[in-house]
PDB file of C-alpha atoms and ligand atoms in Angstrom:
ATOM      1  CA  MET A  24     -11.020  51.543 -10.416  1.00 96.00           C
ATOM      2  CA  PHE A  25     -10.553  48.693  -8.056  1.00 97.00           C
ATOM      3  CA  GLN A  26     -10.722  44.939  -9.316  1.00 98.00           C
ATOM      4  CA  THR A  27     -11.508  41.853  -6.212  1.00 98.00           C
ATOM      5  CA  ILE A  28      -8.220  40.070  -6.522  1.00 97.00           C
ATOM      6  CA  GLU A  29      -7.280  36.650  -4.297  1.00 97.00           C
ATOM      7  CA  PRO A  30      -3.508  36.891  -3.519  1.00 96.00           C
ATOM      8  CA  LYS A  31      -2.175  33.761  -1.853  1.00 94.00           C
ATOM      9  CA  ILE A  32      -0.579  35.751   1.163  1.00 93.00           C
ATOM     10  CA  LEU A  33      -1.248  39.047   2.375  1.00 95.00           C
ATOM     11  CA  TYR A  34       1.789  40.289   3.465  1.00 95.00           C
ATOM     12  CA  PHE A  35       1.469  43.890   3.232  1.00 96.00           C
ATOM     13  CA  GLY A  36       4.528  45.183   4.370  1.00 96.00           C
ATOM     14  CA  THR A  37       5.763  44.626   7.629  1.00 97.00           C
ATOM     15  CA  PRO A  38       9.206  44.971   9.704  1.00 98.00           C
ATOM     16  CA  VAL A  39      11.030  41.338   9.922  1.00 98.00           C
ATOM     17  CA  VAL A  40      12.024  39.363  13.159  1.00 98.00           C
ATOM     18  CA  LEU A  41      14.454  37.350  13.703  1.00 99.00           C
ATOM     19  CA  ILE A  42      13.215  35.157  16.555  1.00 98.00           C
ATOM     20  CA  SER A  43      16.279  32.768  18.151  1.00 98.00           C
ATOM     21  CA  SER A  44      14.595  30.443  20.255  1.00 98.00           C
ATOM     22  CA  LEU A  45      16.054  26.693  21.880  1.00 98.00           C
ATOM     23  CA  ASN A  46      16.256  23.498  21.094  1.00 98.00           C
ATOM     24  CA  GLU A  47      16.168  20.878  22.631  1.00 98.00           C
ATOM     25  CA  ASP A  48      19.436  19.794  23.140  1.00 98.00           C
ATOM     26  CA  GLY A  49      20.436  23.329  24.086  1.00 98.00           C
ATOM     27  CA  THR A  50      21.322  24.712  20.552  1.00 98.00           C
ATOM     28  CA  PRO A  51      19.776  28.267  18.922  1.00 98.00           C
ATOM     29  CA  ASN A  52      17.359  28.312  16.399  1.00 98.00           C
ATOM     30  CA  LEU A  53      16.724  31.311  13.979  1.00 98.00           C
ATOM     31  CA  ALA A  54      13.927  32.175  11.878  1.00 98.00           C
ATOM     32  CA  PRO A  55      12.632  34.843   9.959  1.00 98.00           C
ATOM     33  CA  MET A  56       9.107  36.077  11.026  1.00 98.00           C
ATOM     34  CA  SER A  57       7.049  38.921  10.203  1.00 98.00           C
ATOM     35  CA  SER A  58       3.983  38.662  11.117  1.00 98.00           C
ATOM     36  CA  ALA A  59       4.484  40.332  14.471  1.00 98.00           C
ATOM     37  CA  TRP A  60       3.107  43.491  16.519  1.00 98.00           C
ATOM     38  CA  ALA A  61       3.381  45.278  19.776  1.00 98.00           C
ATOM     39  CA  LEU A  62       0.621  46.431  21.611  1.00 98.00           C
ATOM     40  CA  GLY A  63       3.120  47.709  25.236  1.00 98.00           C
ATOM     41  CA  TRP A  64       5.533  45.099  26.099  1.00 98.00           C
ATOM     42  CA  THR A  65       3.461  42.959  24.743  1.00 98.00           C
ATOM     43  CA  VAL A  66       4.090  41.132  20.875  1.00 98.00           C
ATOM     44  CA  LEU A  67       1.969  39.217  19.297  1.00 98.00           C
ATOM     45  CA  LEU A  68       3.746  36.503  16.785  1.00 98.00           C
ATOM     46  CA  GLY A  69       2.151  34.512  14.086  1.00 98.00           C
ATOM     47  CA  LEU A  70       3.620  31.274  13.356  1.00 98.00           C
ATOM     48  CA  GLY A  71       3.386  28.187  12.068  1.00 97.00           C
ATOM     49  CA  THR A  72       2.851  25.071  13.767  1.00 97.00           C
ATOM     50  CA  THR A  73       4.880  22.700  11.720  1.00 97.00           C
ATOM     51  CA  GLY A  74       7.928  24.964  12.517  1.00 98.00           C
ATOM     52  CA  LYS A  75      10.646  24.193  14.659  1.00 98.00           C
ATOM     53  CA  THR A  76      10.622  27.789  16.207  1.00 98.00           C
ATOM     54  CA  TYR A  77       6.464  27.128  17.557  1.00 98.00           C
ATOM     55  CA  GLU A  78       8.202  23.631  19.323  1.00 98.00           C
ATOM     56  CA  ASN A  79      10.671  25.410  20.992  1.00 98.00           C
ATOM     57  CA  LEU A  80       8.858  28.513  21.706  1.00 98.00           C
ATOM     58  CA  VAL A  81       5.740  25.531  22.954  1.00 98.00           C
ATOM     59  CA  GLU A  82       8.065  23.662  24.633  1.00 98.00           C
ATOM     60  CA  ARG A  83      10.564  26.043  25.992  1.00 98.00           C
ATOM     61  CA  GLY A  84       8.824  29.227  26.432  1.00 98.00           C
ATOM     62  CA  GLU A  85      11.685  31.919  25.265  1.00 98.00           C
ATOM     63  CA  CYS A  86      12.875  33.498  22.428  1.00 99.00           C
ATOM     64  CA  VAL A  87      14.542  36.407  21.735  1.00 99.00           C
ATOM     65  CA  LEU A  88      13.011  39.412  18.902  1.00 99.00           C
ATOM     66  CA  ASN A  89      15.626  40.461  16.540  1.00 99.00           C
ATOM     67  CA  PHE A  90      15.185  43.133  14.317  1.00 98.00           C
ATOM     68  CA  PRO A  91      17.799  43.569  11.566  1.00 98.00           C
ATOM     69  CA  SER A  92      17.901  46.798   9.762  1.00 98.00           C
ATOM     70  CA  ASP A  93      17.586  46.559   5.993  1.00 98.00           C
ATOM     71  CA  ALA A  94      21.451  46.218   5.112  1.00 98.00           C
ATOM     72  CA  LEU A  95      21.217  42.762   6.583  1.00 98.00           C
ATOM     73  CA  TRP A  96      18.416  41.758   3.824  1.00 98.00           C
ATOM     74  CA  SER A  97      20.731  39.583   1.935  1.00 98.00           C
ATOM     75  CA  ALA A  98      21.869  37.509   5.752  1.00 98.00           C
ATOM     76  CA  VAL A  99      17.511  36.937   6.088  1.00 98.00           C
ATOM     77  CA  GLU A 100      17.104  35.433   2.641  1.00 98.00           C
ATOM     78  CA  SER A 101      19.887  33.204   3.270  1.00 98.00           C
ATOM     79  CA  LEU A 102      18.033  31.809   6.004  1.00 98.00           C
ATOM     80  CA  ALA A 103      15.213  31.696   4.242  1.00 98.00           C
ATOM     81  CA  PRO A 104      14.694  28.422   2.853  1.00 98.00           C
ATOM     82  CA  LEU A 105      16.049  27.051   5.847  1.00 98.00           C
ATOM     83  CA  THR A 106      14.392  24.835   9.118  1.00 98.00           C
ATOM     84  CA  ALA A 107      15.624  23.310  11.951  1.00 98.00           C
ATOM     85  CA  LYS A 108      12.933  20.719  11.850  1.00 98.00           C
ATOM     86  CA  THR A 109      13.434  17.007  11.298  1.00 97.00           C
ATOM     87  CA  PRO A 110      12.034  15.353   9.482  1.00 97.00           C
ATOM     88  CA  ILE A 111      11.648  18.672   6.857  1.00 97.00           C
ATOM     89  CA  PRO A 112       7.250  18.761   7.161  1.00 95.00           C
ATOM     90  CA  PRO A 113       5.935  17.892   4.317  1.00 95.00           C
ATOM     91  CA  HIS A 114       4.700  20.666   2.520  1.00 94.00           C
ATOM     92  CA  LYS A 115       8.338  22.043   2.965  1.00 96.00           C
ATOM     93  CA  GLN A 116      10.327  19.259   0.982  1.00 96.00           C
ATOM     94  CA  ALA A 117      10.586  20.580  -2.054  1.00 96.00           C
ATOM     95  CA  ARG A 118      11.793  23.381  -1.561  1.00 96.00           C
ATOM     96  CA  PHE A 119      13.486  23.511   2.216  1.00 98.00           C
ATOM     97  CA  ARG A 120      16.704  22.042   3.678  1.00 97.00           C
ATOM     98  CA  TYR A 121      16.935  21.357   7.159  1.00 98.00           C
ATOM     99  CA  GLU A 122      19.860  23.094   8.503  1.00 98.00           C
ATOM    100  CA  PRO A 123      20.669  22.924  12.532  1.00 97.00           C
ATOM    101  CA  ASP A 124      23.278  25.875  12.744  1.00 98.00           C
ATOM    102  CA  LYS A 125      21.784  28.831  11.146  1.00 98.00           C
ATOM    103  CA  PHE A 126      23.745  31.410  13.012  1.00 98.00           C
ATOM    104  CA  GLY A 127      26.407  29.990  11.173  1.00 98.00           C
ATOM    105  CA  SER A 128      24.933  29.178   7.648  1.00 98.00           C
ATOM    106  CA  ALA A 129      23.973  33.118   7.550  1.00 98.00           C
ATOM    107  CA  ASN A 130      27.194  34.683   9.375  1.00 98.00           C
ATOM    108  CA  LEU A 131      25.316  35.967  12.562  1.00 98.00           C
ATOM    109  CA  THR A 132      26.633  36.012  15.815  1.00 98.00           C
ATOM    110  CA  PRO A 133      25.284  34.935  18.880  1.00 98.00           C
ATOM    111  CA  LEU A 134      25.442  36.976  21.915  1.00 98.00           C
ATOM    112  CA  SER A 135      24.136  36.263  25.569  1.00 98.00           C
ATOM    113  CA  SER A 136      20.774  36.945  26.790  1.00 98.00           C
ATOM    114  CA  LEU A 137      19.990  38.730  30.253  1.00 98.00           C
ATOM    115  CA  CYS A 138      16.825  37.157  31.152  1.00 98.00           C
ATOM    116  CA  VAL A 139      16.565  34.405  29.110  1.00 98.00           C
ATOM    117  CA  LYS A 140      18.440  31.040  27.061  1.00 98.00           C
ATOM    118  CA  PRO A 141      17.857  31.622  23.659  1.00 98.00           C
ATOM    119  CA  PRO A 142      21.123  33.995  22.315  1.00 98.00           C
ATOM    120  CA  ARG A 143      20.482  37.682  21.188  1.00 99.00           C
ATOM    121  CA  VAL A 144      21.633  38.527  17.371  1.00 99.00           C
ATOM    122  CA  ALA A 145      24.875  40.821  17.578  1.00 98.00           C
ATOM    123  CA  GLU A 146      24.332  42.313  13.806  1.00 98.00           C
ATOM    124  CA  CYS A 147      20.475  43.517  14.799  1.00 98.00           C
ATOM    125  CA  PHE A 148      20.802  46.530  16.651  1.00 98.00           C
ATOM    126  CA  LEU A 149      17.407  46.208  18.184  1.00 98.00           C
ATOM    127  CA  GLN A 150      16.817  42.863  20.274  1.00 98.00           C
ATOM    128  CA  MET A 151      14.169  42.032  22.862  1.00 99.00           C
ATOM    129  CA  GLU A 152      13.530  39.316  25.076  1.00 99.00           C
ATOM    130  CA  ALA A 153      10.805  37.695  26.299  1.00 99.00           C
ATOM    131  CA  GLU A 154       8.690  34.866  27.602  1.00 98.00           C
ATOM    132  CA  VAL A 155       5.088  33.093  26.011  1.00 98.00           C
ATOM    133  CA  ARG A 156       2.657  34.289  27.277  1.00 98.00           C
ATOM    134  CA  ASN A 157      -0.492  32.394  25.983  1.00 98.00           C
ATOM    135  CA  ILE A 158      -1.085  30.310  22.400  1.00 98.00           C
ATOM    136  CA  PHE A 159      -3.930  30.848  19.970  1.00 97.00           C
ATOM    137  CA  SER A 160      -4.399  28.342  17.620  1.00 96.00           C
ATOM    138  CA  ILE A 161      -5.865  30.650  14.640  1.00 96.00           C
ATOM    139  CA  GLY A 162      -7.054  30.455  11.340  1.00 94.00           C
ATOM    140  CA  GLY A 163      -9.967  27.571  11.214  1.00 93.00           C
ATOM    141  CA  GLN A 164      -9.641  23.686  12.299  1.00 88.00           C
ATOM    142  CA  GLU A 165      -7.541  22.594   9.494  1.00 88.00           C
ATOM    143  CA  SER A 166      -4.874  25.446   9.932  1.00 92.00           C
ATOM    144  CA  GLU A 167      -1.505  25.315  10.759  1.00 95.00           C
ATOM    145  CA  THR A 168      -0.709  28.424  12.406  1.00 97.00           C
ATOM    146  CA  ALA A 169      -0.998  30.340  15.673  1.00 98.00           C
ATOM    147  CA  ALA A 170      -0.735  33.255  17.180  1.00 98.00           C
ATOM    148  CA  ILE A 171       1.662  33.585  20.385  1.00 98.00           C
ATOM    149  CA  GLU A 172       1.823  35.746  23.263  1.00 98.00           C
ATOM    150  CA  VAL A 173       4.783  37.029  24.512  1.00 99.00           C
ATOM    151  CA  GLN A 174       5.567  39.524  27.133  1.00 99.00           C
ATOM    152  CA  VAL A 175       8.808  41.402  26.161  1.00 99.00           C
ATOM    153  CA  LEU A 176      11.772  41.169  29.196  1.00 98.00           C
ATOM    154  CA  LYS A 177      14.547  43.374  28.541  1.00 98.00           C
ATOM    155  CA  VAL A 178      15.005  45.629  25.237  1.00 98.00           C
ATOM    156  CA  HIS A 179      18.658  45.385  24.172  1.00 98.00           C
ATOM    157  CA  ALA A 180      19.579  48.972  21.213  1.00 98.00           C
ATOM    158  CA  HIS A 181      22.839  49.756  19.998  1.00 98.00           C
ATOM    159  CA  ALA A 182      24.137  53.144  21.267  1.00 97.00           C
ATOM    160  CA  GLU A 183      23.901  53.400  17.505  1.00 98.00           C
ATOM    161  CA  ILE A 184      20.266  53.751  17.185  1.00 98.00           C
ATOM    162  CA  ILE A 185      19.441  55.356  20.532  1.00 98.00           C
ATOM    163  CA  HIS A 186      17.836  59.382  20.573  1.00 96.00           C
ATOM    164  CA  SER A 187      18.092  59.429  23.873  1.00 93.00           C
ATOM    165  CA  LEU A 188      17.132  57.435  26.936  1.00 91.00           C
ATOM    166  CA  ASN A 189      14.560  55.331  26.530  1.00 96.00           C
ATOM    167  CA  HIS A 190      14.204  56.686  22.956  1.00 97.00           C
ATOM    168  CA  ILE A 191      15.161  55.171  19.575  1.00 97.00           C
ATOM    169  CA  HIS A 192      16.484  57.554  17.138  1.00 97.00           C
ATOM    170  CA  PRO A 193      13.445  57.079  14.418  1.00 96.00           C
ATOM    171  CA  ALA A 194      15.738  58.647  11.658  1.00 96.00           C
ATOM    172  CA  LYS A 195      18.451  56.124  12.455  1.00 97.00           C
ATOM    173  CA  TRP A 196      17.226  52.761  12.201  1.00 98.00           C
ATOM    174  CA  HIS A 197      16.215  51.565   9.041  1.00 98.00           C
ATOM    175  CA  PRO A 198      13.245  48.027   9.320  1.00 98.00           C
ATOM    176  CA  LEU A 199      13.937  45.625   7.406  1.00 98.00           C
ATOM    177  CA  ILE A 200      10.406  45.783   5.655  1.00 98.00           C
ATOM    178  CA  TYR A 201       8.637  42.322   4.635  1.00 98.00           C
ATOM    179  CA  ASN A 202       6.188  43.558   1.130  1.00 97.00           C
ATOM    180  CA  PHE A 203       4.459  41.365  -0.236  1.00 97.00           C
ATOM    181  CA  ARG A 204       7.489  38.327  -0.712  1.00 97.00           C
ATOM    182  CA  HIS A 205      10.375  42.086  -1.197  1.00 98.00           C
ATOM    183  CA  TYR A 206      12.622  43.328   1.047  1.00 98.00           C
ATOM    184  CA  PHE A 207      12.582  47.038   1.723  1.00 98.00           C
ATOM    185  CA  GLY A 208      13.764  49.428   3.733  1.00 98.00           C
ATOM    186  CA  LEU A 209      12.007  52.689   4.532  1.00 97.00           C
ATOM    187  CA  GLY A 210      11.469  55.768   2.796  1.00 94.00           C
ATOM    188  CA  MET A 211      11.592  59.562   3.715  1.00 93.00           C
ATOM    189  CA  GLU A 212      10.385  60.640   6.815  1.00 92.00           C
ATOM    190  CA  LEU A 213       7.216  62.168   6.058  1.00 93.00           C
ATOM    191  CA  GLY A 214       6.844  63.674   9.880  1.00 95.00           C
ATOM    192  CA  LYS A 215       5.834  62.706  12.800  1.00 95.00           C
ATOM    193  CA  SER A 216       2.114  61.785  15.273  1.00 94.00           C
ATOM    194  CA  PHE A 217       1.306  64.897  17.835  1.00 94.00           C
ATOM    195  CA  ARG A 218       2.665  61.722  20.509  1.00 93.00           C
ATOM    196  CA  SER A 219       6.340  61.749  19.680  1.00 93.00           C
ATOM    197  CA  GLU A 220       8.567  62.250  21.904  1.00 93.00           C
ATOM    198  CA  THR A 221      11.300  62.829  19.827  1.00 92.00           C
TER     199      THR A 221
HETATM  200  C1  FMN B 149      11.314  37.560   5.291  1.00 59.01           C
HETATM  201  C2  FMN B 149      10.140  35.950   6.856  1.00 59.01           C
HETATM  202  C3  FMN B 149       9.085  36.629   6.804  1.00 59.01           C
HETATM  203  C4  FMN B 149       8.277  35.177   7.413  1.00 59.01           C
HETATM  204  N1  FMN B 149       7.250  35.307   8.086  1.00 59.01           N
HETATM  205  C5  FMN B 149       6.829  34.168   9.100  1.00 59.01           C
HETATM  206  C6  FMN B 149       6.008  34.097   9.160  1.00 59.01           C
HETATM  207  O1  FMN B 149       5.293  35.725   9.912  1.00 59.01           O
HETATM  208  N2  FMN B 149       5.260  33.372  10.475  1.00 59.01           N
HETATM  209  C7  FMN B 149       5.928  32.133   9.946  1.00 59.01           C
HETATM  210  O2  FMN B 149       5.440  31.116  10.583  1.00 59.01           O
HETATM  211  N3  FMN B 149       6.934  31.724   9.109  1.00 59.01           N
HETATM  212  C8  FMN B 149       7.186  32.969   8.371  1.00 59.01           C
HETATM  213  N4  FMN B 149       8.284  32.488   7.352  1.00 59.01           N
HETATM  214  C9  FMN B 149       8.630  31.869   7.269  1.00 59.01           C
HETATM  215  C10 FMN B 149       9.846  30.791   8.434  1.00 59.01           C
HETATM  216  O3  FMN B 149      10.800  31.283   8.425  1.00 59.01           O
HETATM  217  C11 FMN B 149      10.157  28.870   7.784  1.00 59.01           C
HETATM  218  O4  FMN B 149       9.294  28.515   7.925  1.00 59.01           O
HETATM  219  C12 FMN B 149      11.352  28.845   8.579  1.00 59.01           C
HETATM  220  O5  FMN B 149      11.501  27.727   7.930  1.00 59.01           O
HETATM  221  C13 FMN B 149      11.081  28.186  10.090  1.00 59.01           C
HETATM  222  O6  FMN B 149      12.034  28.217  10.693  1.00 59.01           O
HETATM  223  P1  FMN B 149      12.290  26.835  11.585  1.00 59.01           P
HETATM  224  O7  FMN B 149      11.692  25.653  11.083  1.00 59.01           O
HETATM  225  O8  FMN B 149      13.332  26.086  11.818  1.00 59.01           O
HETATM  226  O9  FMN B 149      11.259  27.557  12.712  1.00 59.01           O
HETATM  227  C14 FMN B 149       8.964  33.979   7.206  1.00 59.01           C
HETATM  228  C15 FMN B 149       9.721  34.046   6.281  1.00 59.01           C
HETATM  229  C16 FMN B 149      10.773  34.945   5.626  1.00 59.01           C
HETATM  230  C17 FMN B 149      11.779  34.794   4.854  1.00 59.01           C
END
């Protein structure tokens, strides 16, 4: 039996990304996001246009997509009520606070990148350096959302999650899943795709 419902959000279970970008004064910003998907080395990011991360991507065109494991969920959640945007956008004023040092406040460690200026997050075992290729307004005229197409330039994987040359070990990589605003890890492996090389 089904009913039609109207959920406020449709976050149906996607991996969390900590996106680092560079503020105008050269300091790094770090924001959790989960509306992201990859095809080849292209990644599409769904971002609110009132956030500091959006501004940084428009103005400086570079980021690192850092993938936290499920063990990092509380560090991710500690970043959730923060924005580096000042003044804080009106719709966020009640529940968000301004924080210019997101790395420090979440106890995460910046690590230099190879191809872009924003730093990587040392605690995230999978990191992708990327540059902006296209920005699309989405969601209609009144919407404050955009899809940002980025080109991945460099992928870093911690030795612990590498299976063999150029392959991530799927049983050792534990992405953090954002599932209707609750955090989950993965369940047991069920099987593998006919295209799997591991
Ligand atoms: C787990 C999680 C997932 C999120 N996913 C997104 C997302 O996909 N897109 C987005 O614009 N904001 C997302 N947010 C909200 C941003 O993190 C939030 O707007 C933050 O204030 C942005 O920081 P900034 O203004 O410093 O860039 C998410 C937050 C959390 C905690």
